[in-house]
Amino acid sequence: PNRLPGNATHQVGVAGAVLDEVSGKVLVVQDRNKTVNAWKFPGGLSDPGEDIGATAVREVFEETGIKSEFQSLLSIRQQHKHPGAFGKSDMYIICRLKPLSYNINFCSQECLRCEWMDLKELAYTSNTTPITSRIAKLLFYGYREGFHNIDLTVRTFPAVYSGLFYSLYHKELPATYETPE
Amino acid sequence: PNRLPGNATHQVGVAGAVLDEVSGKVLVVQDRNKTVNAWKFPGGLSDPGEDIGATAVREVFEETGIKSEFQSLLSIRQQHKHPGAFGKSDMYIICRLKPLSYNINFCSQECLRCEWMDLKELAYTSNTTPITSRIAKLLFYGYREGFHNIDLTVRTFPAVYSGLFYSLYHKELPATYETPE
């Protein structure tokens, strides 16, 4: 029987694109037991109650040993799984992170390889997944022409009914729109 | 006991901001049995296996009788619920929609009122929720200065391993970045 309570229809995963703006290099991994030579961003599933940015930072550290901090949200991917799997779908979110350490110490159970790779190289290599390639191009665009072109920034709001807080991600709103002219 | 299979930790809801670009009016509702006078965008929970844009179009039609089509994704909200509720969280996504019909025929079980409201009025009224107000300002910015400033557009990609397809949402990537220079 379908034991899903209420409407928890999605698992949520988060990947971190950790870009060192000084060198122009980005942190990439190759998974064990998957397609050979496919470079991708480290990441994994959210723990219950965990914020998107916190998942990205935790997963990057667990897989690669690199410490980082959340900068922005770049992209959302939705995929629907086979109807047999409780109709479960997944939402995968890619964040832009800033490195706080540089020495790789990767988890050999999860990763086959882990490197700092030139962002432009990742954007145009064939040794990657279609989505990693797309996001690498987007990140390269932001790196060249300003991250404001690609970033969704976060802001926290009080919820009206519950007293809890929301995190809201969208393109930066110019200050002139905060109040009526 | 926690009967959540695997990692389905989130419910996903979608709201639709239906903007008539000719009149500058946006479709808003007031929920029954909630805070008086709080205008908001119509929306509701995704059915299993349903795309984000399809949920927005369906929920807008069910609540208001207005037909519309998906334009872009504007914002993502994450909120964590009480740990007692299976640690369940929710992800709420706000889409920009274009109206295909204009005559309101709202669901009186869900809505107390439903109107086409001037977008600028919604952006700066106090009779709304903090998040609706924020998104109305963002939408007003896009309406004035170009929707490319606020839109996340969608593109579909083949999944590497499963043969299924992904929908990927992010800021538009200039064509010059599609191939190496």
mmCIF file of C-alpha atoms in Angstrom:
data_model
loop_
_atom_site.group_PDB
_atom_site.id
_atom_site.type_symbol
_atom_site.label_atom_id
_atom_site.label_comp_id
_atom_site.label_asym_id
_atom_site.label_seq_id
_atom_site.Cartn_x
_atom_site.Cartn_y
_atom_site.Cartn_z
ATOM 1 C CA PRO A 1 0.000 0.000 0.000
ATOM 2 C CA ASN A 2 0.995 3.616 -0.459
ATOM 3 C CA ARG A 3 2.101 4.736 2.989
ATOM 4 C CA LEU A 4 2.881 8.326 2.056
ATOM 5 C CA PRO A 5 1.311 10.582 4.650
ATOM 6 C CA GLY A 6 -0.438 13.712 3.397
ATOM 7 C CA ASN A 7 1.261 15.084 0.356
ATOM 8 C CA ALA A 8 4.993 14.409 0.782
ATOM 9 C CA THR A 9 5.430 13.645 -2.883
ATOM 10 C CA HIS A 10 8.990 14.819 -3.450
ATOM 11 C CA GLN A 11 12.463 14.079 -2.288
ATOM 12 C CA VAL A 12 14.747 17.100 -2.384
ATOM 13 C CA GLY A 13 18.392 16.938 -3.379
ATOM 14 C CA VAL A 14 20.910 19.754 -3.501
ATOM 15 C CA ALA A 15 24.180 20.115 -5.403
ATOM 16 C CA GLY A 16 26.889 22.685 -4.714
ATOM 17 C CA ALA A 17 28.838 24.470 -7.464
ATOM 18 C CA VAL A 18 31.843 25.667 -5.438
ATOM 19 C CA LEU A 19 33.636 28.305 -7.502
ATOM 20 C CA ASP A 20 36.985 29.804 -6.523
ATOM 21 C CA GLU A 21 36.692 33.249 -8.076
ATOM 22 C CA VAL A 22 40.448 33.886 -7.829
ATOM 23 C CA SER A 23 41.537 30.902 -9.922
ATOM 24 C CA GLY A 24 38.317 30.432 -11.931
ATOM 25 C CA LYS A 25 38.239 26.772 -10.867
ATOM 26 C CA VAL A 26 35.192 24.825 -9.771
ATOM 27 C CA LEU A 27 34.973 21.708 -7.599
ATOM 28 C CA VAL A 28 33.877 18.571 -9.474
ATOM 29 C CA VAL A 29 33.598 14.866 -8.693
ATOM 30 C CA GLN A 30 33.119 11.606 -10.535
ATOM 31 C CA ASP A 31 30.755 9.165 -8.834
ATOM 32 C CA ARG A 32 31.790 5.594 -8.186
ATOM 33 C CA ASN A 33 29.801 2.987 -10.140
ATOM 34 C CA LYS A 34 28.302 5.391 -12.635
ATOM 35 C CA THR A 35 29.079 6.567 -16.159
ATOM 36 C CA VAL A 36 32.836 6.769 -16.716
ATOM 37 C CA ASN A 37 34.371 10.240 -16.921
ATOM 38 C CA ALA A 38 31.179 12.158 -16.115
ATOM 39 C CA TRP A 39 32.249 15.145 -14.031
ATOM 40 C CA LYS A 40 29.524 16.646 -11.881
ATOM 41 C CA PHE A 41 28.956 18.849 -8.857
ATOM 42 C CA PRO A 42 28.977 17.164 -5.436
ATOM 43 C CA GLY A 43 25.613 16.937 -3.686
ATOM 44 C CA GLY A 44 22.963 14.717 -2.138
ATOM 45 C CA LEU A 45 19.603 14.494 -0.412
ATOM 46 C CA SER A 46 18.312 16.942 2.168
ATOM 47 C CA ASP A 47 17.860 15.707 5.708
ATOM 48 C CA PRO A 48 14.358 16.342 7.097
ATOM 49 C CA GLY A 49 14.044 19.965 8.200
ATOM 50 C CA GLU A 50 17.341 21.024 6.610
ATOM 51 C CA ASP A 51 17.620 24.256 4.628
ATOM 52 C CA ILE A 52 18.694 24.107 0.984
ATOM 53 C CA GLY A 53 21.968 25.980 1.532
ATOM 54 C CA ALA A 54 22.830 23.871 4.577
ATOM 55 C CA THR A 55 22.366 20.664 2.571
ATOM 56 C CA ALA A 56 24.697 21.930 -0.161
ATOM 57 C CA VAL A 57 27.434 22.895 2.309
ATOM 58 C CA ARG A 58 27.116 19.606 4.241
ATOM 59 C CA GLU A 59 27.121 17.366 1.163
ATOM 60 C CA VAL A 60 30.083 19.170 -0.417
ATOM 61 C CA PHE A 61 32.054 18.725 2.812
ATOM 62 C CA GLU A 62 31.106 15.050 3.225
ATOM 63 C CA GLU A 63 32.062 14.173 -0.353
ATOM 64 C CA THR A 64 35.122 16.349 -0.903
ATOM 65 C CA GLY A 65 36.411 17.673 2.440
ATOM 66 C CA ILE A 66 35.997 21.256 1.154
ATOM 67 C CA LYS A 67 34.424 23.828 3.472
ATOM 68 C CA SER A 68 32.186 26.382 1.782
ATOM 69 C CA GLU A 69 29.451 28.917 2.309
ATOM 70 C CA PHE A 70 26.133 29.475 0.545
ATOM 71 C CA GLN A 71 25.948 32.316 -1.992
ATOM 72 C CA SER A 72 22.808 31.814 -4.076
ATOM 73 C CA LEU A 73 20.469 29.379 -5.730
ATOM 74 C CA LEU A 74 21.109 28.855 -9.461
ATOM 75 C CA SER A 75 18.677 26.282 -10.757
ATOM 76 C CA ILE A 76 15.870 23.851 -9.999
ATOM 77 C CA ARG A 77 15.337 20.540 -11.695
ATOM 78 C CA GLN A 78 12.147 18.527 -11.451
ATOM 79 C CA GLN A 79 11.961 14.892 -12.476
ATOM 80 C CA HIS A 80 9.107 12.453 -12.165
ATOM 81 C CA LYS A 81 9.863 8.858 -11.394
ATOM 82 C CA HIS A 82 8.111 5.667 -12.409
ATOM 83 C CA PRO A 83 4.496 5.577 -11.184
ATOM 84 C CA GLY A 84 5.333 2.354 -9.286
ATOM 85 C CA ALA A 85 7.578 4.251 -6.875
ATOM 86 C CA PHE A 86 4.621 5.776 -4.993
ATOM 87 C CA GLY A 87 4.419 8.409 -7.784
ATOM 88 C CA LYS A 88 7.419 9.983 -6.061
ATOM 89 C CA SER A 89 9.186 12.813 -7.845
ATOM 90 C CA ASP A 90 12.361 14.648 -7.138
ATOM 91 C CA MET A 91 13.380 18.235 -6.979
ATOM 92 C CA TYR A 92 17.089 18.874 -7.367
ATOM 93 C CA ILE A 93 18.443 22.305 -6.572
ATOM 94 C CA ILE A 94 21.845 23.658 -7.569
ATOM 95 C CA CYS A 95 23.475 26.300 -5.396
ATOM 96 C CA ARG A 96 26.451 28.563 -5.930
ATOM 97 C CA LEU A 97 28.936 28.232 -3.059
ATOM 98 C CA LYS A 98 32.140 30.046 -2.125
ATOM 99 C CA PRO A 99 35.066 27.923 -0.913
ATOM 100 C CA LEU A 100 36.451 28.479 2.587
ATOM 101 C CA SER A 101 39.159 25.788 2.190
ATOM 102 C CA TYR A 102 40.986 24.363 -0.808
ATOM 103 C CA ASN A 103 42.600 21.040 0.108
ATOM 104 C CA ILE A 104 40.569 18.158 -1.269
ATOM 105 C CA ASN A 105 40.062 15.105 0.929
ATOM 106 C CA PHE A 106 37.386 13.178 -0.900
ATOM 107 C CA CYS A 107 35.208 10.317 0.254
ATOM 108 C CA SER A 108 36.452 7.288 -1.682
ATOM 109 C CA GLN A 109 33.223 5.378 -0.987
ATOM 110 C CA GLU A 110 31.207 7.929 -2.948
ATOM 111 C CA CYS A 111 33.748 9.417 -5.357
ATOM 112 C CA LEU A 112 36.182 7.980 -7.839
ATOM 113 C CA ARG A 113 37.872 11.316 -8.513
ATOM 114 C CA CYS A 114 37.613 14.880 -7.234
ATOM 115 C CA GLU A 115 39.325 17.972 -8.693
ATOM 116 C CA TRP A 116 39.369 21.712 -8.975
ATOM 117 C CA MET A 117 38.647 22.130 -12.693
ATOM 118 C CA ASP A 118 38.806 25.248 -14.830
ATOM 119 C CA LEU A 119 35.191 26.449 -15.120
ATOM 120 C CA LYS A 120 35.437 27.121 -18.848
ATOM 121 C CA GLU A 121 36.808 23.624 -19.393
ATOM 122 C CA LEU A 122 33.857 22.113 -17.501
ATOM 123 C CA ALA A 123 31.400 24.290 -19.462
ATOM 124 C CA TYR A 124 32.575 22.907 -22.806
ATOM 125 C CA THR A 125 33.850 19.386 -22.093
ATOM 126 C CA SER A 126 31.928 16.343 -23.289
ATOM 127 C CA ASN A 127 32.930 14.414 -20.152
ATOM 128 C CA THR A 128 29.989 15.555 -18.106
ATOM 129 C CA THR A 129 26.208 15.235 -17.777
ATOM 130 C CA PRO A 130 23.855 17.466 -19.834
ATOM 131 C CA ILE A 131 22.698 19.318 -16.738
ATOM 132 C CA THR A 132 26.177 19.866 -15.274
ATOM 133 C CA SER A 133 27.249 21.220 -18.665
ATOM 134 C CA ARG A 134 24.307 23.596 -18.768
ATOM 135 C CA ILE A 135 24.856 24.891 -15.244
ATOM 136 C CA ALA A 136 28.616 25.250 -15.848
ATOM 137 C CA LYS A 137 27.816 27.500 -18.840
ATOM 138 C CA LEU A 138 25.393 29.514 -16.705
ATOM 139 C CA LEU A 139 28.000 29.856 -13.948
ATOM 140 C CA PHE A 140 30.646 30.881 -16.511
ATOM 141 C CA TYR A 141 28.254 33.585 -17.769
ATOM 142 C CA GLY A 142 27.823 34.855 -14.206
ATOM 143 C CA TYR A 143 31.556 34.701 -13.502
ATOM 144 C CA ARG A 144 32.282 36.770 -16.627
ATOM 145 C CA GLU A 145 29.404 39.244 -16.575
ATOM 146 C CA GLY A 146 28.332 39.403 -12.946
ATOM 147 C CA PHE A 147 26.615 36.914 -10.666
ATOM 148 C CA HIS A 148 23.561 39.209 -10.437
ATOM 149 C CA ASN A 149 22.721 37.852 -13.916
ATOM 150 C CA ILE A 150 22.238 34.306 -12.638
ATOM 151 C CA ASP A 151 21.671 34.393 -8.856
ATOM 152 C CA LEU A 152 18.481 33.825 -6.929
ATOM 153 C CA THR A 153 19.151 35.338 -3.544
ATOM 154 C CA VAL A 154 17.456 34.330 -0.319
ATOM 155 C CA ARG A 155 15.405 36.365 2.121
ATOM 156 C CA THR A 156 13.577 35.217 5.229
ATOM 157 C CA PHE A 157 9.979 36.169 6.026
ATOM 158 C CA PRO A 158 7.642 35.490 8.929
ATOM 159 C CA ALA A 159 4.755 33.173 8.098
ATOM 160 C CA VAL A 160 1.360 34.803 8.638
ATOM 161 C CA TYR A 161 -0.458 32.000 10.442
ATOM 162 C CA SER A 162 2.121 29.739 12.061
ATOM 163 C CA GLY A 163 4.736 32.048 13.554
ATOM 164 C CA LEU A 164 7.394 30.061 11.647
ATOM 165 C CA PHE A 165 9.716 31.475 9.010
ATOM 166 C CA TYR A 166 9.936 31.101 5.273
ATOM 167 C CA SER A 167 13.000 31.285 3.063
ATOM 168 C CA LEU A 168 12.139 32.893 -0.259
ATOM 169 C CA TYR A 169 14.471 32.689 -3.271
ATOM 170 C CA HIS A 170 14.156 34.898 -6.348
ATOM 171 C CA LYS A 171 16.087 37.340 -8.501
ATOM 172 C CA GLU A 172 17.315 40.353 -6.577
ATOM 173 C CA LEU A 173 14.682 43.110 -6.411
ATOM 174 C CA PRO A 174 16.061 46.649 -6.989
ATOM 175 C CA ALA A 175 15.703 48.796 -3.856
ATOM 176 C CA THR A 176 13.625 51.344 -5.796
ATOM 177 C CA TYR A 177 10.790 48.805 -5.904
ATOM 178 C CA GLU A 178 10.687 48.297 -2.143
ATOM 179 C CA THR A 179 8.409 51.291 -1.653
ATOM 180 C CA PRO A 180 5.932 53.046 -3.971
ATOM 181 C CA GLU A 181 7.462 55.885 -5.989
ATOM 182 C CA PRO B 1 5.978 5.366 13.424
ATOM 183 C CA ASN B 2 7.379 7.335 10.532
ATOM 184 C CA ARG B 3 6.031 5.620 7.436
ATOM 185 C CA LEU B 4 7.740 7.852 4.913
ATOM 186 C CA PRO B 5 9.325 5.657 2.260
ATOM 187 C CA GLY B 6 12.803 6.590 1.081
ATOM 188 C CA ASN B 7 13.301 10.302 1.168
ATOM 189 C CA ALA B 8 9.983 11.886 0.199
ATOM 190 C CA THR B 9 10.421 14.708 2.694
ATOM 191 C CA HIS B 10 8.615 17.527 0.952
ATOM 192 C CA GLN B 11 5.195 18.412 -0.312
ATOM 193 C CA VAL B 12 5.269 20.731 -3.299
ATOM 194 C CA GLY B 13 2.780 23.519 -3.848
ATOM 195 C CA VAL B 14 2.535 25.921 -6.739
ATOM 196 C CA ALA B 15 0.910 29.347 -7.051
ATOM 197 C CA GLY B 16 0.146 31.172 -10.283
ATOM 198 C CA ALA B 17 0.604 34.912 -10.762
ATOM 199 C CA VAL B 18 -1.623 35.467 -13.801
ATOM 200 C CA LEU B 19 -0.791 38.873 -15.255
ATOM 201 C CA ASP B 20 -2.759 40.493 -18.059
ATOM 202 C CA GLU B 21 -0.046 42.578 -19.716
ATOM 203 C CA VAL B 22 -2.577 44.712 -21.594
ATOM 204 C CA SER B 23 -4.425 46.016 -18.527
ATOM 205 C CA GLY B 24 -1.615 45.562 -15.978
ATOM 206 C CA LYS B 25 -3.995 43.587 -13.750
ATOM 207 C CA VAL B 26 -3.191 40.406 -11.869
ATOM 208 C CA LEU B 27 -5.532 37.670 -10.636
ATOM 209 C CA VAL B 28 -5.892 37.514 -6.851
ATOM 210 C CA VAL B 29 -8.051 35.631 -4.373
ATOM 211 C CA GLN B 30 -8.954 35.747 -0.704
ATOM 212 C CA ASP B 31 -9.150 32.356 0.983
ATOM 213 C CA ARG B 32 -12.191 31.365 2.988
ATOM 214 C CA ASN B 33 -11.576 30.932 6.726
ATOM 215 C CA LYS B 34 -8.217 32.710 6.791
ATOM 216 C CA THR B 35 -6.956 36.185 7.608
ATOM 217 C CA VAL B 36 -9.466 38.799 6.505
ATOM 218 C CA ASN B 37 -8.551 40.920 3.487
ATOM 219 C CA ALA B 38 -5.325 39.065 2.634
ATOM 220 C CA TRP B 39 -5.113 39.009 -1.144
ATOM 221 C CA LYS B 40 -2.931 36.264 -2.590
ATOM 222 C CA PHE B 41 -2.239 34.324 -5.753
ATOM 223 C CA PRO B 42 -4.361 31.214 -6.392
ATOM 224 C CA GLY B 43 -2.541 27.888 -6.063
ATOM 225 C CA GLY B 44 -2.339 24.519 -4.350
ATOM 226 C CA LEU B 45 -0.525 21.219 -4.033
ATOM 227 C CA SER B 46 0.973 19.264 -6.906
ATOM 228 C CA ASP B 47 -0.573 15.934 -7.777
ATOM 229 C CA PRO B 48 1.942 13.070 -7.887
ATOM 230 C CA GLY B 49 3.881 13.157 -11.154
ATOM 231 C CA GLU B 50 2.558 16.583 -12.169
ATOM 232 C CA ASP B 51 4.869 19.259 -13.609
ATOM 233 C CA ILE B 52 5.185 22.582 -11.815
ATOM 234 C CA GLY B 53 3.636 24.613 -14.628
ATOM 235 C CA ALA B 54 0.763 22.144 -15.015
ATOM 236 C CA THR B 55 -0.069 22.434 -11.304
ATOM 237 C CA ALA B 56 -0.166 26.225 -11.517
ATOM 238 C CA VAL B 57 -2.484 26.209 -14.553
ATOM 239 C CA ARG B 58 -4.776 23.552 -13.024
ATOM 240 C CA GLU B 59 -5.033 25.204 -9.600
ATOM 241 C CA VAL B 60 -5.698 28.640 -11.071
ATOM 242 C CA PHE B 61 -8.502 27.181 -13.204
ATOM 243 C CA GLU B 62 -10.035 25.200 -10.321
ATOM 244 C CA GLU B 63 -10.059 28.188 -7.980
ATOM 245 C CA THR B 64 -10.930 31.029 -10.337
ATOM 246 C CA GLY B 65 -12.240 29.623 -13.643
ATOM 247 C CA ILE B 66 -9.473 31.473 -15.521
ATOM 248 C CA LYS B 67 -7.583 29.595 -18.238
ATOM 249 C CA SER B 68 -3.883 30.398 -18.498
ATOM 250 C CA GLU B 69 -0.546 29.198 -19.806
ATOM 251 C CA PHE B 70 2.847 28.831 -18.139
ATOM 252 C CA GLN B 71 5.452 31.532 -18.809
ATOM 253 C CA SER B 72 8.216 31.160 -16.218
ATOM 254 C CA LEU B 73 9.124 30.325 -12.670
ATOM 255 C CA LEU B 74 9.583 33.362 -10.401
ATOM 256 C CA SER B 75 10.363 32.168 -6.911
ATOM 257 C CA ILE B 76 10.817 29.239 -4.564
ATOM 258 C CA ARG B 77 9.866 29.195 -0.918
ATOM 259 C CA GLN B 78 11.044 26.576 1.552
ATOM 260 C CA GLN B 79 9.417 26.127 4.938
ATOM 261 C CA HIS B 80 10.048 23.501 7.563
ATOM 262 C CA LYS B 81 7.150 22.245 9.591
ATOM 263 C CA HIS B 82 6.945 21.045 13.144
ATOM 264 C CA PRO B 83 9.185 18.020 13.751
ATOM 265 C CA GLY B 84 6.078 16.079 14.876
ATOM 266 C CA ALA B 85 4.687 16.082 11.331
ATOM 267 C CA PHE B 86 7.160 13.429 10.110
ATOM 268 C CA GLY B 87 9.735 16.222 9.747
ATOM 269 C CA LYS B 88 7.847 17.136 6.597
ATOM 270 C CA SER B 89 8.753 20.373 4.854
ATOM 271 C CA ASP B 90 7.214 22.213 2.012
ATOM 272 C CA MET B 91 8.448 23.786 -1.149
ATOM 273 C CA TYR B 92 6.176 26.402 -2.644
ATOM 274 C CA ILE B 93 6.859 27.625 -6.154
ATOM 275 C CA ILE B 94 5.423 30.742 -7.749
ATOM 276 C CA CYS B 95 4.991 30.851 -11.523
ATOM 277 C CA ARG B 96 4.223 33.644 -13.926
ATOM 278 C CA LEU B 97 1.232 32.799 -16.117
ATOM 279 C CA LYS B 98 -0.446 34.462 -19.079
ATOM 280 C CA PRO B 99 -4.256 34.570 -19.126
ATOM 281 C CA LEU B 100 -6.145 32.862 -21.956
ATOM 282 C CA SER B 101 -9.555 33.887 -20.596
ATOM 283 C CA TYR B 102 -10.780 36.760 -18.444
ATOM 284 C CA ASN B 103 -14.204 35.965 -16.984
ATOM 285 C CA ILE B 104 -13.869 34.969 -13.352
ATOM 286 C CA ASN B 105 -15.981 32.073 -12.079
ATOM 287 C CA PHE B 106 -14.465 31.346 -8.706
ATOM 288 C CA CYS B 107 -14.849 28.338 -6.438
ATOM 289 C CA SER B 108 -16.873 29.595 -3.470
ATOM 290 C CA GLN B 109 -15.769 26.645 -1.336
ATOM 291 C CA GLU B 110 -12.145 27.766 -1.512
ATOM 292 C CA CYS B 111 -12.394 31.501 -2.138
ATOM 293 C CA LEU B 112 -14.225 34.349 -0.477
ATOM 294 C CA ARG B 113 -13.347 36.842 -3.201
ATOM 295 C CA CYS B 114 -11.544 36.826 -6.537
ATOM 296 C CA GLU B 115 -10.574 39.848 -8.634
ATOM 297 C CA TRP B 116 -8.369 41.237 -11.341
ATOM 298 C CA MET B 117 -6.360 43.783 -9.332
ATOM 299 C CA ASP B 118 -3.977 46.448 -10.575
ATOM 300 C CA LEU B 119 -0.478 44.987 -10.123
ATOM 301 C CA LYS B 120 0.959 48.159 -8.622
ATOM 302 C CA GLU B 121 -1.894 48.281 -6.118
ATOM 303 C CA LEU B 122 -1.173 44.688 -5.043
ATOM 304 C CA ALA B 123 2.554 45.443 -4.775
ATOM 305 C CA TYR B 124 2.007 48.225 -2.248
ATOM 306 C CA THR B 125 -1.207 47.342 -0.407
ATOM 307 C CA SER B 126 -1.108 46.215 3.214
ATOM 308 C CA ASN B 127 -4.004 43.808 2.599
ATOM 309 C CA THR B 128 -1.811 40.928 1.585
ATOM 310 C CA THR B 129 0.731 38.425 2.891
ATOM 311 C CA PRO B 130 4.450 39.328 3.127
ATOM 312 C CA ILE B 131 5.342 36.876 0.378
ATOM 313 C CA THR B 132 2.562 37.924 -2.015
ATOM 314 C CA SER B 133 3.665 41.522 -1.504
ATOM 315 C CA ARG B 134 7.270 40.655 -2.280
ATOM 316 C CA ILE B 135 6.419 38.691 -5.418
ATOM 317 C CA ALA B 136 4.018 41.400 -6.606
ATOM 318 C CA LYS B 137 6.894 43.915 -6.369
ATOM 319 C CA LEU B 138 9.152 41.515 -8.288
ATOM 320 C CA LEU B 139 6.473 41.030 -10.952
ATOM 321 C CA PHE B 140 5.942 44.807 -11.175
ATOM 322 C CA TYR B 141 9.701 45.207 -11.737
ATOM 323 C CA GLY B 142 9.567 42.642 -14.552
ATOM 324 C CA TYR B 143 6.446 44.211 -16.079
ATOM 325 C CA ARG B 144 8.123 47.630 -16.144
ATOM 326 C CA GLU B 145 11.692 46.699 -17.089
ATOM 327 C CA GLY B 146 11.362 43.382 -18.873
ATOM 328 C CA PHE B 147 10.473 39.905 -17.694
ATOM 329 C CA HIS B 148 13.999 38.682 -18.540
ATOM 330 C CA ASN B 149 15.008 40.430 -15.289
ATOM 331 C CA ILE B 150 12.909 38.091 -13.146
ATOM 332 C CA ASP B 151 12.128 34.924 -15.126
ATOM 333 C CA LEU B 152 13.550 31.446 -14.720
ATOM 334 C CA THR B 153 12.786 29.718 -17.984
ATOM 335 C CA VAL B 154 12.404 25.994 -18.443
ATOM 336 C CA ARG B 155 14.290 23.586 -20.682
ATOM 337 C CA THR B 156 13.960 19.831 -20.922
ATOM 338 C CA PHE B 157 16.940 17.457 -20.894
ATOM 339 C CA PRO B 158 17.314 13.705 -21.233
ATOM 340 C CA ALA B 159 18.427 11.975 -18.037
ATOM 341 C CA VAL B 160 21.731 10.105 -18.442
ATOM 342 C CA TYR B 161 20.871 6.852 -16.691
ATOM 343 C CA SER B 162 17.104 6.405 -16.745
ATOM 344 C CA GLY B 163 15.971 7.453 -20.220
ATOM 345 C CA LEU B 164 13.491 9.818 -18.534
ATOM 346 C CA PHE B 165 13.454 13.597 -18.900
ATOM 347 C CA TYR B 166 14.335 16.458 -16.604
ATOM 348 C CA SER B 167 12.865 19.951 -16.537
ATOM 349 C CA LEU B 168 15.545 22.464 -15.621
ATOM 350 C CA TYR B 169 14.677 26.026 -14.554
ATOM 351 C CA HIS B 170 17.206 28.847 -14.424
ATOM 352 C CA LYS B 171 17.877 32.356 -15.714
ATOM 353 C CA GLU B 172 18.046 32.526 -19.482
ATOM 354 C CA LEU B 173 21.549 31.754 -20.803
ATOM 355 C CA PRO B 174 22.714 34.074 -23.622
ATOM 356 C CA ALA B 175 23.169 32.145 -26.890
ATOM 357 C CA THR B 176 26.827 33.205 -27.050
ATOM 358 C CA TYR B 177 27.536 30.885 -24.109
ATOM 359 C CA GLU B 178 26.058 27.816 -25.797
ATOM 360 C CA THR B 179 29.310 27.046 -27.594
ATOM 361 C CA PRO B 180 32.949 27.926 -26.824
ATOM 362 C CA GLU B 181 34.088 31.201 -28.378
#
